[in-house]
Each structure stands twice: as C-alpha cells, then as structure tokens.
Amino acid sequence: MFETYPFLTAITSGLLSLIGALLGVLATHFLSDRRKRREELTEQKLKAYSDFINSASKIIAARRLGNTENDPQELALLNDAKVRICICGDRSVVQALTEFWEHGATLEREPEILAFTRLCMRIRESLGYKAHDLFDLKISSEMV
C-alpha cells in the first residue's frame, strides 16, 4: 500500500518521530520533577531533624545544669520541629520520636538514652545511611 503512496511513508515516519520526541520530553519532565520533589523532601526532613536535635539538646542541657524552667521560645522551636517531623518524616522516625517522648525525653535515664539512640539511628536510615553502620563505633564513650 505504501509503495503506491510514498508520501504516506514520509508522513508516518515524521509522525512517529514527533510522537517519540514528545514521549521523551514528557518522561524527562516527569522524572526530573519527581527527583526535585524527593530532594526538597530530603532537605525538609534534614532541617526538621536538625532543628529537633538542636532544640532538644538545649533544653536537655539546661535541665542538666539545674534549670527546671523551660524557655517558651525553645519549647516552641522544639514543638515546631516535632510537627515537621510528623509531617515529612518517615514512619520509623515518627515512631522512634514517639517512643523517645514516651520515655520522658530528658536523657536522664537509660530507657530515654536508648530511645534517643534509636531515634538517631532511624533518622540516619531516613536520610539514606545503612541501618547499623555506626554500631561498632564507641560514640558515647568518654573521650580521652
């Protein structure tokens, strides 16, 4: 059929090329948009995690120094970070955060310290690190 109408072959190949190019552009756009959203979510997670650790550390240090009065501004920053973790954090991180909070979140007793360690490990996993890549290090032992 196409031998008698050579212009149909040219039109068909042109249409196929156009369709292929459009599909390539759509696939590239979809993949780059998806990567951009994943990178933005990772940035939001990292910011929430670091803000939480920073605020919790300040409050815990103040408690250890004998200051039992909570700074309202520091509590607000801590709660803001907790909410952001609940919104954009992985389920395992939110679960570990809940467990840490249920134990008291002051790092004064062994269960709290263990819960905090688990929270930190879940945060690392959430950011793409291997699950148990730090267990052989003695991070919490005293430095000489």
XYZ file of N, CA and C in Angstrom:
432
model
N 0.810 -1.185 0.000
C 0.000 0.000 0.000
C 0.863 1.264 0.000
N 1.939 1.245 0.813
C 2.789 2.421 0.906
C 3.653 2.623 -0.335
N 3.844 1.553 -1.151
C 4.649 1.704 -2.361
C 3.970 2.637 -3.359
N 2.661 2.636 -3.395
C 1.955 3.493 -4.338
C 1.804 4.917 -3.815
N 1.947 5.082 -2.492
C 1.847 6.418 -1.887
C 3.092 6.689 -1.051
N 4.199 7.062 -1.677
C 5.454 7.263 -0.926
C 5.366 8.416 0.082
N 4.496 9.371 -0.164
C 4.382 10.489 0.788
C 3.810 10.021 2.124
N 3.003 8.907 2.142
C 2.477 8.372 3.391
C 3.600 7.825 4.277
N 4.628 7.234 3.646
C 5.768 6.730 4.398
C 6.484 7.884 5.091
N 6.668 8.977 4.401
C 7.339 10.149 4.973
C 6.487 10.755 6.086
N 5.200 10.840 5.901
C 4.297 11.389 6.919
C 4.277 10.477 8.147
N 4.194 9.164 7.902
C 4.157 8.202 9.002
C 5.438 8.262 9.818
N 6.580 8.278 9.153
C 7.849 8.328 9.889
C 7.990 9.673 10.608
N 7.505 10.742 10.029
C 7.544 12.047 10.693
C 6.676 12.072 11.940
N 5.469 11.495 11.827
C 4.576 11.420 12.985
C 5.167 10.553 14.096
N 5.748 9.428 13.709
C 6.367 8.548 14.700
C 7.530 9.253 15.408
N 8.319 9.993 14.655
C 9.427 10.747 15.254
C 8.909 11.807 16.218
N 7.851 12.494 15.812
C 7.256 13.523 16.664
C 6.688 12.920 17.950
N 5.990 11.807 17.822
C 5.423 11.128 18.993
C 6.545 10.659 19.920
N 7.602 10.106 19.340
C 8.752 9.653 20.140
C 9.404 10.813 20.882
N 9.562 11.938 20.214
C 10.163 13.114 20.852
C 9.278 13.632 21.978
N 7.964 13.677 21.751
C 7.041 14.134 22.798
C 7.074 13.207 24.013
N 7.098 11.905 23.769
C 7.175 10.945 24.873
C 8.484 11.106 25.643
N 9.567 11.356 24.934
C 10.864 11.592 25.581
C 10.848 12.838 26.450
N 10.258 13.906 25.951
C 10.154 15.155 26.718
C 9.280 14.951 27.955
N 8.155 14.273 27.802
C 7.267 14.022 28.942
C 7.942 13.150 30.002
N 8.640 12.114 29.563
C 9.333 11.234 30.513
C 10.427 11.992 31.251
N 11.192 12.807 30.551
C 12.247 13.601 31.174
C 11.670 14.577 32.181
N 10.597 15.242 31.813
C 9.949 16.195 32.717
C 9.429 15.481 33.967
N 8.763 14.359 33.783
C 8.211 13.598 34.902
C 9.315 13.151 35.852
N 10.387 12.599 35.306
C 11.480 12.100 36.143
C 12.218 13.227 36.854
N 12.444 14.335 36.185
C 13.146 15.444 36.832
C 12.272 16.103 37.900
N 10.977 16.186 37.654
C 10.059 16.738 38.653
C 10.011 15.849 39.887
N 9.982 14.560 39.650
C 9.964 13.599 40.754
C 11.253 13.681 41.581
N 12.395 13.786 40.912
C 13.679 13.910 41.601
C 13.742 15.202 42.404
N 13.234 16.287 41.826
C 13.244 17.578 42.519
C 12.400 17.516 43.793
N 11.212 16.896 43.719
C 10.361 16.766 44.905
C 11.018 15.909 45.973
N 11.691 14.840 45.550
C 12.387 13.965 46.502
C 13.533 14.725 47.182
N 14.269 15.537 46.433
C 15.356 16.326 47.006
C 14.823 17.376 47.982
N 13.703 18.016 47.635
C 13.105 19.001 48.531
C 12.610 18.354 49.824
N 12.018 17.176 49.711
C 11.557 16.461 50.897
C 12.733 16.071 51.784
N 13.824 15.635 51.188
C 15.020 15.287 51.957
C 15.560 16.512 52.681
N 15.562 17.659 52.017
C 16.004 18.904 52.655
C 15.092 19.266 53.833
N 13.785 19.127 53.645
C 12.836 19.428 54.722
C 13.031 18.481 55.899
N 13.243 17.211 55.620
C 13.495 16.235 56.678
C 14.752 16.606 57.453
N 15.827 16.864 56.728
C 17.099 17.183 57.375
C 16.980 18.426 58.247
N 16.270 19.431 57.773
C 16.070 20.659 58.550
C 15.239 20.369 59.801
N 14.164 19.608 59.661
C 13.330 19.266 60.826
C 14.118 18.436 61.828
N 14.872 17.450 61.337
C 15.649 16.603 62.235
C 16.702 17.422 62.979
N 17.434 18.263 62.266
C 18.489 19.040 62.920
C 17.901 20.077 63.869
N 16.773 20.693 63.508
C 16.129 21.647 64.420
C 15.656 20.947 65.698
N 15.117 19.741 65.545
C 14.658 18.989 66.722
C 15.834 18.648 67.627
N 16.897 18.098 67.057
C 18.072 17.713 67.853
C 18.667 18.935 68.530
N 18.747 20.055 67.823
C 19.305 21.286 68.384
C 18.462 21.785 69.559
N 17.166 21.872 69.369
C 16.280 22.358 70.440
C 16.255 21.403 71.614
N 16.158 20.114 71.338
C 16.139 19.125 72.427
C 17.445 19.181 73.213
N 18.554 19.326 72.514
C 19.849 19.397 73.193
C 19.935 20.603 74.117
N 19.440 21.739 73.671
C 19.466 22.946 74.508
C 18.613 22.767 75.763
N 17.433 22.207 75.590
C 16.533 22.009 76.735
C 17.116 20.970 77.688
N 17.646 19.898 77.158
C 18.227 18.843 77.990
C 19.451 19.366 78.736
N 20.292 20.135 78.053
C 21.478 20.700 78.714
C 21.069 21.651 79.834
N 20.045 22.457 79.602
C 19.573 23.379 80.644
C 19.061 22.593 81.852
N 18.354 21.517 81.604
C 17.851 20.680 82.706
C 19.001 20.079 83.494
N 20.006 19.610 82.813
C 21.149 19.005 83.500
C 21.927 20.019 84.314
N 21.857 21.276 83.912
C 22.527 22.341 84.673
C 21.659 22.856 85.823
N 20.484 22.257 85.990
C 19.626 22.606 87.111
C 18.519 23.591 86.791
N 18.423 24.052 85.577
C 17.374 24.987 85.188
C 16.116 24.197 84.843
N 15.164 24.176 85.753
C 13.939 23.406 85.527
C 12.873 24.217 84.801
N 13.090 25.511 84.628
C 12.157 26.363 83.885
C 12.418 26.202 82.398
N 11.379 25.902 81.661
C 11.523 25.764 80.215
C 11.407 27.127 79.546
N 12.311 27.367 78.620
C 12.276 28.591 77.823
C 11.147 28.443 76.801
N 10.129 29.312 76.861
C 8.987 29.189 75.932
C 9.401 29.230 74.461
N 10.398 30.039 74.154
C 10.846 30.127 72.760
C 11.492 28.815 72.316
N 12.291 28.227 73.198
C 12.939 26.956 72.876
C 11.904 25.839 72.745
N 10.897 25.851 73.614
C 9.821 24.859 73.518
C 9.044 25.010 72.216
N 8.826 26.251 71.813
C 8.115 26.495 70.547
C 8.922 25.949 69.370
N 10.235 26.172 69.380
C 11.085 25.641 68.310
C 11.087 24.111 68.314
N 11.125 23.540 69.511
C 11.104 22.087 69.632
C 9.793 21.515 69.092
N 8.682 22.107 69.492
C 7.375 21.625 69.022
C 7.205 21.816 67.521
N 7.714 22.918 66.999
C 7.666 23.150 65.559
C 8.429 22.046 64.820
N 9.615 21.716 65.316
C 10.410 20.663 64.687
C 9.706 19.312 64.797
N 9.090 19.032 65.941
C 8.350 17.770 66.110
C 7.209 17.679 65.101
N 6.489 18.760 64.915
C 5.377 18.758 63.962
C 5.895 18.525 62.552
N 6.995 19.177 62.196
C 7.555 18.987 60.850
C 8.033 17.555 60.649
N 8.573 16.947 61.709
C 8.975 15.545 61.606
C 7.747 14.670 61.377
N 6.672 14.959 62.101
C 5.439 14.180 61.932
C 4.853 14.347 60.533
N 5.061 15.496 59.930
C 4.512 15.754 58.599
C 5.371 15.130 57.502
N 6.683 15.322 57.569
C 7.506 14.882 56.439
C 8.464 13.739 56.780
N 8.516 13.331 58.031
C 9.427 12.257 58.410
C 8.896 10.893 58.049
N 9.810 9.958 57.950
C 9.423 8.576 57.694
C 8.690 8.013 58.907
N 7.863 7.012 58.663
C 7.092 6.403 59.739
C 8.001 5.904 60.866
N 9.113 5.288 60.519
C 10.021 4.754 61.540
C 10.591 5.861 62.418
N 10.836 7.040 61.839
C 11.355 8.170 62.615
C 10.274 8.698 63.553
N 9.057 8.845 63.052
C 7.950 9.328 63.878
C 7.697 8.350 65.021
N 7.758 7.076 64.723
C 7.565 6.057 65.754
C 8.672 6.146 66.815
N 9.926 6.314 66.396
C 11.044 6.438 67.338
C 10.936 7.732 68.146
N 10.467 8.800 67.510
C 10.258 10.068 68.218
C 9.196 9.896 69.303
N 8.130 9.216 68.969
C 7.051 8.961 69.935
C 7.570 8.141 71.114
N 8.362 7.136 70.804
C 8.934 6.299 71.862
C 9.860 7.121 72.760
N 10.692 7.958 72.174
C 11.597 8.821 72.949
C 10.786 9.727 73.869
N 9.707 10.289 73.334
C 8.874 11.206 74.113
C 8.150 10.470 75.237
N 7.709 9.243 74.963
C 7.019 8.460 75.989
C 7.935 8.101 77.156
N 9.228 8.000 76.887
C 10.192 7.675 77.937
C 10.607 8.899 78.750
N 10.173 10.074 78.364
C 10.473 11.276 79.135
C 11.269 12.332 78.394
N 12.049 11.927 77.412
C 12.786 12.845 76.528
C 13.745 13.774 77.264
N 14.299 13.332 78.390
C 15.252 14.187 79.109
C 16.672 13.641 79.092
N 16.850 12.423 78.622
C 18.156 11.751 78.578
C 18.783 11.604 79.966
N 17.939 11.478 80.983
C 18.432 11.314 82.347
C 18.487 9.849 82.766
N 17.709 9.005 82.113
C 17.661 7.589 82.476
C 18.003 6.729 81.265
N 18.395 5.500 81.547
C 18.817 4.574 80.496
C 17.761 4.368 79.404
N 16.470 4.148 79.731
C 15.479 3.956 78.652
C 15.376 5.172 77.724
N 15.530 6.355 78.276
C 15.471 7.568 77.444
C 16.675 7.651 76.514
N 17.835 7.303 77.046
C 19.060 7.339 76.239
C 18.970 6.327 75.110
N 18.481 5.140 75.416
C 18.319 4.117 74.375
C 17.289 4.538 73.330
N 16.195 5.133 73.785
C 15.164 5.605 72.844
C 15.723 6.715 71.957
N 16.535 7.594 72.523
C 17.148 8.673 71.742
C 18.122 8.093 70.721
N 18.883 7.085 71.125
C 19.812 6.428 70.204
C 19.052 5.806 69.045
N 17.946 5.142 69.347
C 17.125 4.549 68.282
C 16.567 5.637 67.365
N 16.153 6.749 67.942
C 15.660 7.868 67.130
C 16.747 8.348 66.177
N 17.939 8.529 66.684
C 19.045 8.989 65.832
C 19.352 7.979 64.725
N 19.283 6.696 65.041
C 19.534 5.673 64.022
C 18.432 5.680 62.957
N 17.176 5.862 63.369
C 16.081 5.932 62.390
C 16.233 7.175 61.516
N 16.691 8.278 62.100
C 16.929 9.494 61.316
C 17.998 9.224 60.263
N 19.084 8.569 60.664
C 20.150 8.244 59.710
C 19.613 7.375 58.571
N 18.822 6.363 58.915
C 18.238 5.492 57.886
C 17.347 6.297 56.945
N 16.581 7.219 57.521
C 15.684 8.050 56.730
C 16.448 8.895 55.713
N 17.676 9.242 56.053
C 18.491 10.074 55.175
C 19.331 9.251 54.204
N 19.155 7.911 54.256
C 19.813 7.068 53.270
C 21.026 6.304 53.758
N 21.386 6.423 55.014
C 22.527 5.682 55.532
C 22.109 4.260 55.883
N 23.078 3.369 55.977
C 22.796 1.978 56.321
C 22.325 1.886 57.760
N 21.518 0.873 58.036
C 20.857 0.744 59.334
C 21.825 0.633 60.504
N 22.862 -0.134 60.386
C 23.720 -0.397 61.535
C 25.186 -0.044 61.260
N 25.415 0.987 60.490
C 26.785 1.314 60.103
C 27.603 1.980 61.210
N 26.994 2.370 62.323
C 27.718 3.033 63.407
C 27.816 2.202 64.681
N 27.201 1.033 64.697
C 27.142 0.277 65.945
C 28.507 -0.156 66.455
N 29.493 -0.309 65.582
C 30.807 -0.740 66.038
C 31.641 0.424 66.590
N 31.168 1.645 66.432
C 31.882 2.815 66.961
C 31.448 3.085 68.390
N 32.342 3.582 69.189
C 32.037 3.892 70.590
C 31.836 5.400 70.721
N 30.719 5.868 70.140
C 30.451 7.297 70.082
C 30.182 7.880 71.460
N 29.446 7.163 72.292
C 29.058 7.727 73.577
C 30.065 7.488 74.689
N 31.148 6.787 74.408
C 32.168 6.582 75.455
C 32.960 7.862 75.631
N 33.572 7.981 76.788
C 34.291 9.214 77.096
C 35.509 9.364 76.205
N 35.748 10.586 75.831
C 36.912 10.910 75.009
C 38.110 11.120 75.922
N 39.268 10.656 75.517
C 40.482 10.815 76.331
C 41.197 12.067 75.917
